[in-house]
Coordinates of C-alpha atoms and ligand atoms in Angstrom, one line a residue:
Chain R
M1 CA 138.9 95.3 131.4
Q2 CA 137.2 98.1 133.3
L3 CA 134.0 99.7 132.0
T4 CA 131.5 102.2 133.2
V5 CA 128.0 100.9 132.9
N6 CA 125.0 103.1 133.7
G7 CA 127.4 105.5 135.5
R8 CA 128.9 102.8 137.8
P9 CA 132.2 100.9 137.5
A10 CA 131.9 97.3 136.0
G11 CA 134.8 94.9 135.6
I12 CA 134.9 92.2 133.0
E13 CA 137.5 89.5 133.9
D14 CA 139.9 87.9 131.4
K15 CA 138.9 90.0 128.4
D16 CA 140.4 93.0 126.7
S17 CA 137.5 93.6 124.3
L18 CA 134.0 92.2 123.5
S19 CA 131.3 92.8 120.9
V20 CA 128.2 94.5 122.2
T21 CA 126.2 91.3 121.7
A22 CA 128.8 89.3 123.8
L23 CA 128.8 92.0 126.5
L24 CA 125.0 91.9 126.9
D25 CA 125.4 88.2 127.4
E26 CA 128.4 88.5 129.7
L27 CA 126.6 91.1 131.9
K28 CA 123.4 88.9 131.7
V29 CA 121.4 92.0 130.7
K30 CA 117.8 91.3 131.2
D31 CA 115.4 91.6 128.2
A32 CA 118.4 92.2 125.9
L33 CA 116.0 92.1 123.0
Y34 CA 114.5 95.4 123.9
V35 CA 117.6 97.4 125.1
T36 CA 119.1 100.4 123.4
V37 CA 122.8 100.7 123.9
E38 CA 124.8 103.9 124.2
L39 CA 128.5 103.5 123.9
N40 CA 130.6 106.5 124.8
G41 CA 127.7 108.8 124.2
E42 CA 126.7 107.3 120.8
I43 CA 123.7 105.1 120.3
I44 CA 124.6 101.9 118.6
D45 CA 122.2 100.5 116.1
R46 CA 120.9 97.0 116.8
P47 CA 122.1 95.5 113.5
V48 CA 125.7 96.4 114.3
F49 CA 125.7 95.0 117.9
D50 CA 127.7 91.9 116.7
N51 CA 130.6 93.9 115.2
T52 CA 130.8 96.9 117.5
V53 CA 133.7 96.4 119.9
V54 CA 133.7 97.5 123.5
K55 CA 137.2 98.1 125.0
D56 CA 138.8 98.9 128.3
G57 CA 137.8 102.3 129.6
D58 CA 134.6 102.5 127.6
S59 CA 131.4 103.9 129.1
L60 CA 128.0 102.3 128.4
E61 CA 124.4 103.2 129.1
F62 CA 121.5 100.8 128.7
L63 CA 118.1 102.2 127.9
Y64 CA 114.8 100.4 128.1
F65 CA 111.6 101.9 126.8
M66 CA 109.5 99.8 129.1
G67 CA 110.2 101.8 132.3
G68 CA 108.1 104.4 133.9
G69 CA 109.9 107.7 133.5
R70 CA 110.6 109.5 130.2
Chain U
M1 CA 115.5 84.3 122.0
A2 CA 117.8 83.9 119.0
Q3 CA 116.7 80.3 118.6
E4 CA 113.0 81.3 118.8
Q5 CA 113.3 83.3 115.7
T6 CA 114.0 80.1 113.7
F7 CA 110.9 78.3 115.0
H8 CA 107.9 77.8 112.8
F9 CA 104.8 79.9 113.5
E10 CA 102.9 76.9 115.1
T11 CA 105.8 76.3 117.5
L12 CA 106.0 80.0 118.4
L13 CA 102.3 80.0 119.2
I14 CA 103.1 77.6 122.0
H15 CA 106.6 78.3 123.1
G16 CA 107.3 81.9 121.9
G17 CA 108.4 84.1 124.8
L18 CA 107.6 81.4 127.3
E19 CA 110.0 81.3 130.2
P20 CA 110.4 78.4 132.7
G21 CA 107.7 78.9 135.4
P22 CA 108.1 78.5 139.2
S23 CA 108.2 74.9 140.4
G24 CA 108.4 73.7 136.8
A25 CA 105.0 75.2 135.8
T26 CA 104.5 75.0 132.1
T27 CA 101.8 77.7 131.8
V28 CA 102.4 81.4 132.2
P29 CA 102.2 82.4 135.9
I30 CA 99.3 84.8 136.7
V31 CA 101.2 87.6 138.6
Q32 CA 98.2 89.2 140.3
S33 CA 100.1 92.1 141.9
S34 CA 99.5 95.8 141.4
S35 CA 103.0 96.7 142.1
F36 CA 106.5 95.3 142.4
A37 CA 109.0 95.8 145.3
H38 CA 112.7 96.3 144.7
E39 CA 115.6 95.8 147.1
T40 CA 117.1 99.3 146.9
A41 CA 116.2 102.8 146.0
E42 CA 118.9 102.7 143.4
D43 CA 117.3 99.7 141.7
L44 CA 114.0 101.3 141.4
E45 CA 115.5 104.5 140.1
D46 CA 117.4 102.5 137.4
I47 CA 114.2 100.9 136.4
F48 CA 112.3 104.2 136.3
R49 CA 115.1 105.8 134.3
G50 CA 115.0 102.8 131.9
R51 CA 118.6 101.8 132.7
K52 CA 117.5 98.4 133.9
A53 CA 114.6 96.1 132.9
G54 CA 112.2 95.4 135.7
Q55 CA 108.6 95.6 136.8
I56 CA 107.1 98.7 138.4
Y57 CA 103.4 98.8 138.4
T58 CA 100.8 96.7 136.5
R59 CA 99.4 99.7 134.6
L60 CA 102.9 100.1 133.1
N61 CA 104.0 96.4 132.8
N62 CA 103.4 93.0 134.4
P63 CA 105.2 89.7 134.0
T64 CA 102.1 87.8 132.8
T65 CA 101.3 90.5 130.2
E66 CA 105.0 90.7 129.1
S67 CA 104.9 87.0 128.4
L68 CA 101.9 87.6 126.0
E69 CA 103.7 90.6 124.5
R70 CA 106.9 88.7 123.8
R71 CA 104.9 86.0 122.0
L72 CA 102.9 88.4 119.9
A73 CA 106.0 90.3 118.9
L74 CA 107.7 87.0 117.8
L75 CA 104.6 85.8 115.9
E76 CA 104.3 89.1 114.0
G77 CA 108.0 89.5 113.5
G78 CA 107.8 92.9 115.2
V79 CA 110.4 94.6 117.4
A80 CA 107.9 95.0 120.3
A81 CA 104.3 94.5 121.2
I82 CA 102.1 96.2 123.8
A83 CA 99.0 94.5 125.1
T84 CA 96.0 96.6 126.0
A85 CA 92.7 96.3 127.8
S86 CA 90.7 95.9 124.6
G87 CA 91.0 96.2 120.8
M88 CA 89.6 99.7 121.0
A89 CA 92.2 100.6 123.6
A90 CA 94.9 99.3 121.2
I91 CA 93.6 101.5 118.3
S92 CA 93.1 104.6 120.4
T93 CA 96.4 104.4 122.2
A94 CA 98.3 103.6 118.9
V95 CA 96.6 106.4 116.9
L96 CA 97.1 109.0 119.6
T97 CA 100.7 108.1 119.9
I98 CA 101.1 109.3 116.3
L99 CA 98.7 112.1 115.9
R100 CA 98.3 115.6 117.3
S101 CA 95.6 118.2 116.9
G102 CA 95.6 119.4 113.3
D103 CA 96.7 116.0 111.9
E104 CA 94.7 113.8 109.7
I105 CA 94.0 110.1 109.4
L106 CA 93.4 108.7 105.9
S107 CA 91.3 105.7 106.8
S108 CA 89.6 102.9 104.9
S109 CA 85.9 103.5 104.8
S110 CA 85.4 99.7 105.5
L111 CA 85.8 99.6 109.2
F112 CA 84.6 98.0 112.4
G113 CA 81.8 100.3 113.8
G114 CA 83.7 101.2 116.9
T115 CA 86.8 102.3 115.0
Y116 CA 84.6 104.4 112.7
S117 CA 83.0 106.1 115.7
L118 CA 86.4 106.8 117.3
F119 CA 87.8 108.3 114.1
R120 CA 84.8 110.2 112.9
D121 CA 83.4 111.6 116.2
T122 CA 85.6 111.2 119.2
L123 CA 89.0 112.2 117.6
A124 CA 87.3 115.0 115.7
N125 CA 86.5 116.6 119.1
Y126 CA 90.3 116.8 119.7
G127 CA 91.1 118.4 116.4
I128 CA 92.1 115.2 114.5
T129 CA 90.3 114.8 111.2
S130 CA 89.6 111.5 109.5
R131 CA 89.0 111.0 105.8
F132 CA 87.3 107.8 104.7
V133 CA 88.1 106.3 101.3
D134 CA 87.2 102.9 99.7
P135 CA 90.4 100.9 100.5
T136 CA 90.1 99.0 97.2
D137 CA 90.3 102.2 95.2
L138 CA 94.1 102.9 95.2
A139 CA 93.9 106.0 93.0
A140 CA 91.4 107.6 95.4
F141 CA 93.5 106.7 98.4
E142 CA 96.6 108.3 96.9
Q143 CA 94.7 111.4 95.9
A144 CA 93.2 111.8 99.4
I145 CA 96.6 112.4 100.9
N146 CA 97.3 116.0 101.8
E147 CA 99.9 117.9 103.8
N148 CA 98.2 117.1 107.1
T149 CA 97.9 113.3 106.5
R150 CA 100.0 111.5 109.1
L151 CA 98.6 108.0 109.1
I152 CA 97.0 105.4 106.8
F153 CA 94.6 103.0 108.6
V154 CA 93.0 99.8 107.1
E155 CA 91.6 96.5 108.1
T156 CA 93.0 93.3 106.5
I157 CA 89.4 92.2 105.8
G158 CA 86.9 94.9 106.4
N159 CA 84.5 94.0 109.2
P160 CA 81.7 93.6 108.3
K161 CA 82.0 94.7 104.6
M162 CA 84.3 91.7 103.9
D163 CA 86.3 93.6 101.3
V164 CA 90.0 93.0 101.0
P165 CA 92.4 95.8 100.2
D166 CA 95.8 95.3 98.5
I167 CA 97.9 96.0 101.6
A168 CA 101.2 96.0 99.9
A169 CA 100.0 98.6 97.4
L170 CA 98.6 100.8 100.3
S171 CA 102.0 100.4 102.0
G172 CA 103.7 101.7 98.9
I173 CA 101.3 104.8 99.0
A174 CA 102.2 105.3 102.6
R175 CA 105.9 105.0 101.9
R176 CA 105.8 107.5 99.1
A177 CA 104.0 110.0 101.4
G178 CA 106.4 109.3 104.2
I179 CA 103.7 108.3 106.6
P180 CA 103.1 105.0 108.5
L181 CA 100.6 102.3 107.6
M182 CA 98.6 100.9 110.5
V183 CA 96.7 97.7 109.8
D184 CA 93.9 96.2 112.0
A185 CA 94.5 92.4 111.4
T186 CA 91.8 91.2 113.9
V187 CA 89.7 89.4 111.3
T188 CA 92.7 87.5 109.8
S189 CA 94.7 87.0 113.0
P190 CA 98.5 86.7 112.9
Y191 CA 97.9 83.2 111.3
L192 CA 96.6 84.2 107.9
A193 CA 99.2 86.9 107.4
R194 CA 101.9 88.8 109.2
G195 CA 101.2 92.5 108.8
R196 CA 105.0 93.1 108.4
D197 CA 105.2 90.9 105.4
L198 CA 102.4 92.9 103.7
G199 CA 104.2 96.2 104.5
A200 CA 102.4 97.4 107.7
D201 CA 104.4 99.5 110.1
I202 CA 102.0 98.9 113.0
V203 CA 99.6 96.0 113.5
I204 CA 96.5 96.0 115.7
H205 CA 94.6 93.1 117.0
S206 CA 91.5 92.9 119.1
T207 CA 92.7 89.8 121.0
S208 CA 89.1 89.4 122.1
K209 CA 88.5 87.6 118.9
F210 CA 90.5 84.8 117.3
I211 CA 93.6 85.1 119.5
N212 CA 91.5 84.4 122.6
G213 CA 89.3 82.0 120.6
T214 CA 86.7 81.2 123.2
G215 CA 84.9 84.4 123.8
S216 CA 86.2 84.7 127.4
V217 CA 88.4 87.8 127.2
I218 CA 88.4 91.4 126.1
G219 CA 91.9 92.4 125.0
G220 CA 93.9 94.2 122.4
A221 CA 97.5 94.5 121.1
V222 CA 99.7 96.9 119.2
I223 CA 102.7 95.4 117.4
D224 CA 105.5 97.8 116.4
N225 CA 107.3 96.4 113.4
G226 CA 110.1 99.0 113.8
T227 CA 109.9 99.7 110.0
F228 CA 109.0 103.3 110.0
D229 CA 111.5 106.1 110.4
W230 CA 110.1 108.3 113.2
G231 CA 113.1 110.7 112.8
S232 CA 111.1 112.2 109.9
P233 CA 110.4 116.0 110.1
L234 CA 106.7 115.2 109.6
F235 CA 106.8 113.9 113.2
P236 CA 108.7 116.4 115.3
H237 CA 107.1 115.2 118.5
F238 CA 108.9 111.9 117.9
E239 CA 112.4 113.5 117.8
P240 CA 113.5 112.7 121.4
F241 CA 112.2 109.2 121.1
A242 CA 113.7 108.5 117.7
K243 CA 117.1 109.8 119.0
K244 CA 117.1 107.8 122.1
Y245 CA 115.3 104.6 121.2
R246 CA 115.8 104.3 117.4
Q247 CA 113.8 101.4 116.1
F248 CA 111.8 101.3 119.3
A249 CA 110.7 105.0 119.0
F250 CA 107.1 104.2 118.4
S251 CA 106.9 101.7 121.2
A252 CA 108.7 104.0 123.6
R253 CA 106.4 107.0 122.9
L254 CA 103.4 104.7 123.2
R255 CA 104.5 103.1 126.5
K256 CA 105.9 106.3 128.1
L257 CA 103.0 108.6 127.2
M258 CA 99.7 107.2 125.9
H259 CA 99.7 103.7 127.5
K260 CA 100.9 105.1 130.8
D261 CA 98.7 108.2 130.8
F262 CA 95.4 106.8 129.5
G263 CA 96.0 103.6 131.5
A264 CA 94.2 101.1 129.4
C265 CA 96.3 98.1 130.6
P266 CA 95.1 94.5 130.6
A267 CA 94.4 92.5 133.7
P268 CA 97.0 89.8 134.3
M269 CA 94.3 87.2 134.4
N270 CA 93.2 88.2 130.9
S271 CA 96.8 88.1 129.6
F272 CA 97.1 84.6 131.0
L273 CA 93.9 83.5 129.2
L274 CA 95.2 84.9 126.0
T275 CA 98.5 83.0 126.3
E276 CA 96.4 79.8 126.7
G277 CA 94.1 80.6 123.9
I278 CA 96.7 81.6 121.4
E279 CA 98.4 78.2 121.5
T280 CA 95.7 76.7 119.3
L281 CA 95.3 79.6 117.0
G282 CA 96.7 77.8 113.9
L283 CA 94.5 74.8 114.3
R284 CA 91.5 76.9 115.0
M285 CA 92.0 79.3 112.1
E286 CA 92.2 76.3 109.7
R287 CA 88.9 75.0 110.9
H288 CA 87.2 78.5 111.0
C289 CA 88.3 79.0 107.4
S290 CA 87.2 75.6 106.1
N291 CA 83.9 75.8 108.0
A292 CA 83.2 79.3 106.6
L293 CA 83.9 78.1 103.1
E294 CA 81.4 75.2 103.6
L295 CA 78.8 77.5 105.0
A296 CA 79.3 80.1 102.2
G297 CA 78.9 77.5 99.6
F298 CA 75.7 76.2 101.2
L299 CA 74.2 79.7 101.6
R300 CA 75.0 80.7 98.1
N301 CA 73.0 77.9 96.7
H302 CA 70.0 78.4 99.0
P303 CA 66.9 80.0 97.2
R304 CA 66.1 82.2 100.2
V305 CA 69.6 83.8 100.2
G306 CA 70.0 86.8 98.0
W307 CA 73.8 87.2 98.2
V308 CA 76.8 85.9 100.1
N309 CA 79.9 87.9 100.7
Y310 CA 82.9 85.8 101.5
P311 CA 86.4 86.3 99.9
G312 CA 86.7 82.5 99.8
L313 CA 84.1 82.2 97.1
A314 CA 85.7 81.9 93.7
D315 CA 83.5 84.6 92.2
S316 CA 84.2 87.1 95.0
P317 CA 85.9 90.2 93.6
F318 CA 88.4 89.8 96.5
H319 CA 89.2 86.1 96.0
A320 CA 92.5 86.7 94.1
I321 CA 93.9 89.3 96.4
A322 CA 92.8 87.5 99.6
G323 CA 94.3 84.3 98.3
R324 CA 97.6 85.9 97.6
Q325 CA 97.8 87.9 100.9
F326 CA 96.4 85.2 103.2
G327 CA 97.9 82.0 101.8
N328 CA 94.7 80.8 100.1
R329 CA 92.7 81.1 103.4
Y330 CA 89.9 83.5 103.7
G331 CA 89.0 83.8 107.3
G332 CA 86.0 82.7 109.5
V333 CA 83.6 85.6 109.0
L334 CA 81.0 86.0 106.2
T335 CA 77.9 88.1 105.5
F336 CA 74.8 87.2 103.6
G337 CA 71.5 88.8 102.7
V338 CA 67.9 87.6 102.8
A339 CA 64.9 89.5 101.6
S340 CA 64.5 92.2 104.3
Q341 CA 65.4 93.2 107.8
E342 CA 62.2 91.5 109.0
E343 CA 63.2 88.3 107.4
S344 CA 66.7 88.5 108.8
F345 CA 65.3 88.9 112.3
R346 CA 63.1 85.8 111.8
L347 CA 66.1 83.8 110.5
I348 CA 68.2 84.8 113.6
N349 CA 65.3 83.9 115.9
A350 CA 65.0 80.5 114.2
L351 CA 68.7 79.5 114.6
K352 CA 69.2 76.9 117.3
L353 CA 73.0 76.4 117.4
A354 CA 74.3 79.8 116.3
R355 CA 74.3 82.5 119.1
N356 CA 72.9 86.0 118.4
L357 CA 75.5 88.3 119.9
A358 CA 78.1 91.0 119.1
N359 CA 81.4 89.2 118.7
I360 CA 83.5 87.3 116.2
G361 CA 86.2 84.7 116.6
D362 CA 84.6 82.4 119.2
A363 CA 84.7 78.6 119.0
K364 CA 80.9 78.9 118.8
T365 CA 79.1 80.0 115.6
L366 CA 77.8 83.6 116.1
V367 CA 75.4 85.7 114.2
I368 CA 74.3 89.4 114.3
H369 CA 72.2 91.8 112.4
P370 CA 74.7 94.7 112.2
A371 CA 72.3 97.4 110.9
S372 CA 70.2 97.2 114.1
T373 CA 73.0 96.6 116.5
I374 CA 76.7 97.6 116.0
C375 CA 75.7 100.3 113.5
V376 CA 72.3 101.3 115.0
D377 CA 73.5 104.8 115.8
Y378 CA 74.6 105.5 112.2
S379 CA 72.6 107.1 109.4
P380 CA 71.6 105.0 106.4
E381 CA 74.4 106.8 104.4
Q382 CA 77.0 105.9 107.0
R383 CA 75.8 102.3 107.1
T384 CA 76.1 102.1 103.3
L385 CA 79.7 103.4 103.6
L386 CA 80.5 100.7 106.2
G387 CA 78.9 98.1 103.9
V388 CA 76.0 97.4 106.2
S389 CA 72.5 96.8 104.6
D390 CA 69.2 96.2 106.3
E391 CA 68.9 92.6 105.1
M392 CA 72.4 91.6 106.0
I393 CA 73.5 89.1 108.6
R394 CA 77.1 88.6 109.7
V395 CA 78.2 85.1 110.7
S396 CA 81.4 84.3 112.6
V397 CA 81.7 80.7 111.7
G398 CA 82.7 78.5 114.7
L399 CA 84.5 75.3 115.2
E400 CA 81.5 72.9 115.4
H401 CA 81.2 70.2 112.8
H402 CA 80.3 72.0 109.5
E403 CA 77.4 69.7 108.9
D404 CA 75.8 70.8 112.2
I405 CA 76.3 74.5 111.3
I406 CA 74.8 74.0 107.9
R407 CA 71.9 72.0 109.3
D408 CA 71.1 74.9 111.7
F409 CA 71.1 77.5 108.9
S410 CA 69.2 75.2 106.6
Q411 CA 66.3 74.6 109.1
A412 CA 66.2 78.4 109.9
L413 CA 66.1 79.3 106.2
D414 CA 63.5 76.7 105.5
S415 CA 61.3 78.1 108.3
L416 CA 61.1 81.5 106.7
Ligands
PLP501 C1 88.1 94.6 113.3 C2 87.9 95.0 114.7 N1 88.8 95.9 115.3 C3 88.6 96.3 116.6 C4 87.7 95.8 117.4 C5 87.5 96.3 118.8 O1 88.0 95.4 119.7 P1 87.5 95.2 121.2 O2 86.0 94.8 121.1 O3 88.4 94.2 121.8 O4 87.7 96.6 121.8 C6 86.8 94.8 116.9 C7 85.7 94.3 117.8 O5 84.6 94.0 117.5 C8 86.9 94.4 115.5 O6 86.1 93.5 115.0

């Protein structure tokens, strides 16, 4: 499937959908414990990472609070 | 990380947040670098925008310090931890993350002298008012809340008053008022109790004390338990952070504003020493507690000693609540009184093993006369509020053999 991650195209091979948890793993997202995930413009609460499904065409933004800017 | 959450506390003290080091190193690498280079301009933009995790500049974050922060967050069961240059930096950064001019702190009157000074004098100059109430008087605490109160602050065991508030009850008061509870757990350390389990939204440690354990480092930490709803209309300045970062709202505001702007970051070397020191926290706290109990028992029966204040003594008014909150352990700090200030000076001067200095939580037994040192700038009324009397000596009971500690106090008392 094709996703847009942080404004850039990202392909995930051999999969049509994934949970947010599995996607963080698949993309080897660093410090996943501290990331906020926005799926198609909506912030996903951490407790529902396991059962929120990401599908082909979805757009995701990852947000860390540890960075420098606001 | 998921597996780490199932480890026992003692295992987390050693392995929590520890990643494999270069060349198979088993200790946390000391990354002594001010800044961190990135391959492309896009990478650095992503990190600055918070789209990607990564290092920028040691004032903001550092791999050695992050290793310490991960371990502290796991130990406390928090969503995030921020290490600071000192315990006072942790308190001032955390408090200023929450409060604006016109806001009020409802604080325990039983405080470390530096915190009292920060709240009473320094913050007052910036329009933040503090009200001090006996933390064991729950009705008075509840009554002291007004429309400007935005934070409740207490110590798990008041230093040096040695009183023990019912933290779960104070948490209930904070919940009902819709404001957060911040708990300074320096004296108990994460080992005696996790602030989260007692209902604290934010936990403070001066890591200079028991977490370091050897008197070699000044450091502090703020742990965000992610339990407070910062979307509340009482905190409009949190709105963008609550929207964007949800349960990390407090950590995000702290990191992106106060920690970044005031700049009280720890040195990587100090963070390293803290990751070393914390490994033995559990073993050390057990010994601090048992030695303190032995010394308290000895002092109480000595004819030259007027009184002993230690929650571990069965007749302490705080014995029951401390036992319940801290798993029947009562900490490594106690106070006692002799006849006068003059006699307490003679006693301190006669001690051979215990060191006369301003600190707690060292492997060595430490004593101090608080009225003439930590609280020397305060009026007699203020000292009374903080639980400091002229004849009082504070002891931070170390890890030496308890018989040697007792022998030292015994010979000093007998020399009076
Ligand atoms: C209970 C308590 N909180 C805070 C502090 C301040 O910590 P630091 O000395 O690391 O700034 C101390 C230090 O004495 C303390 O005992």
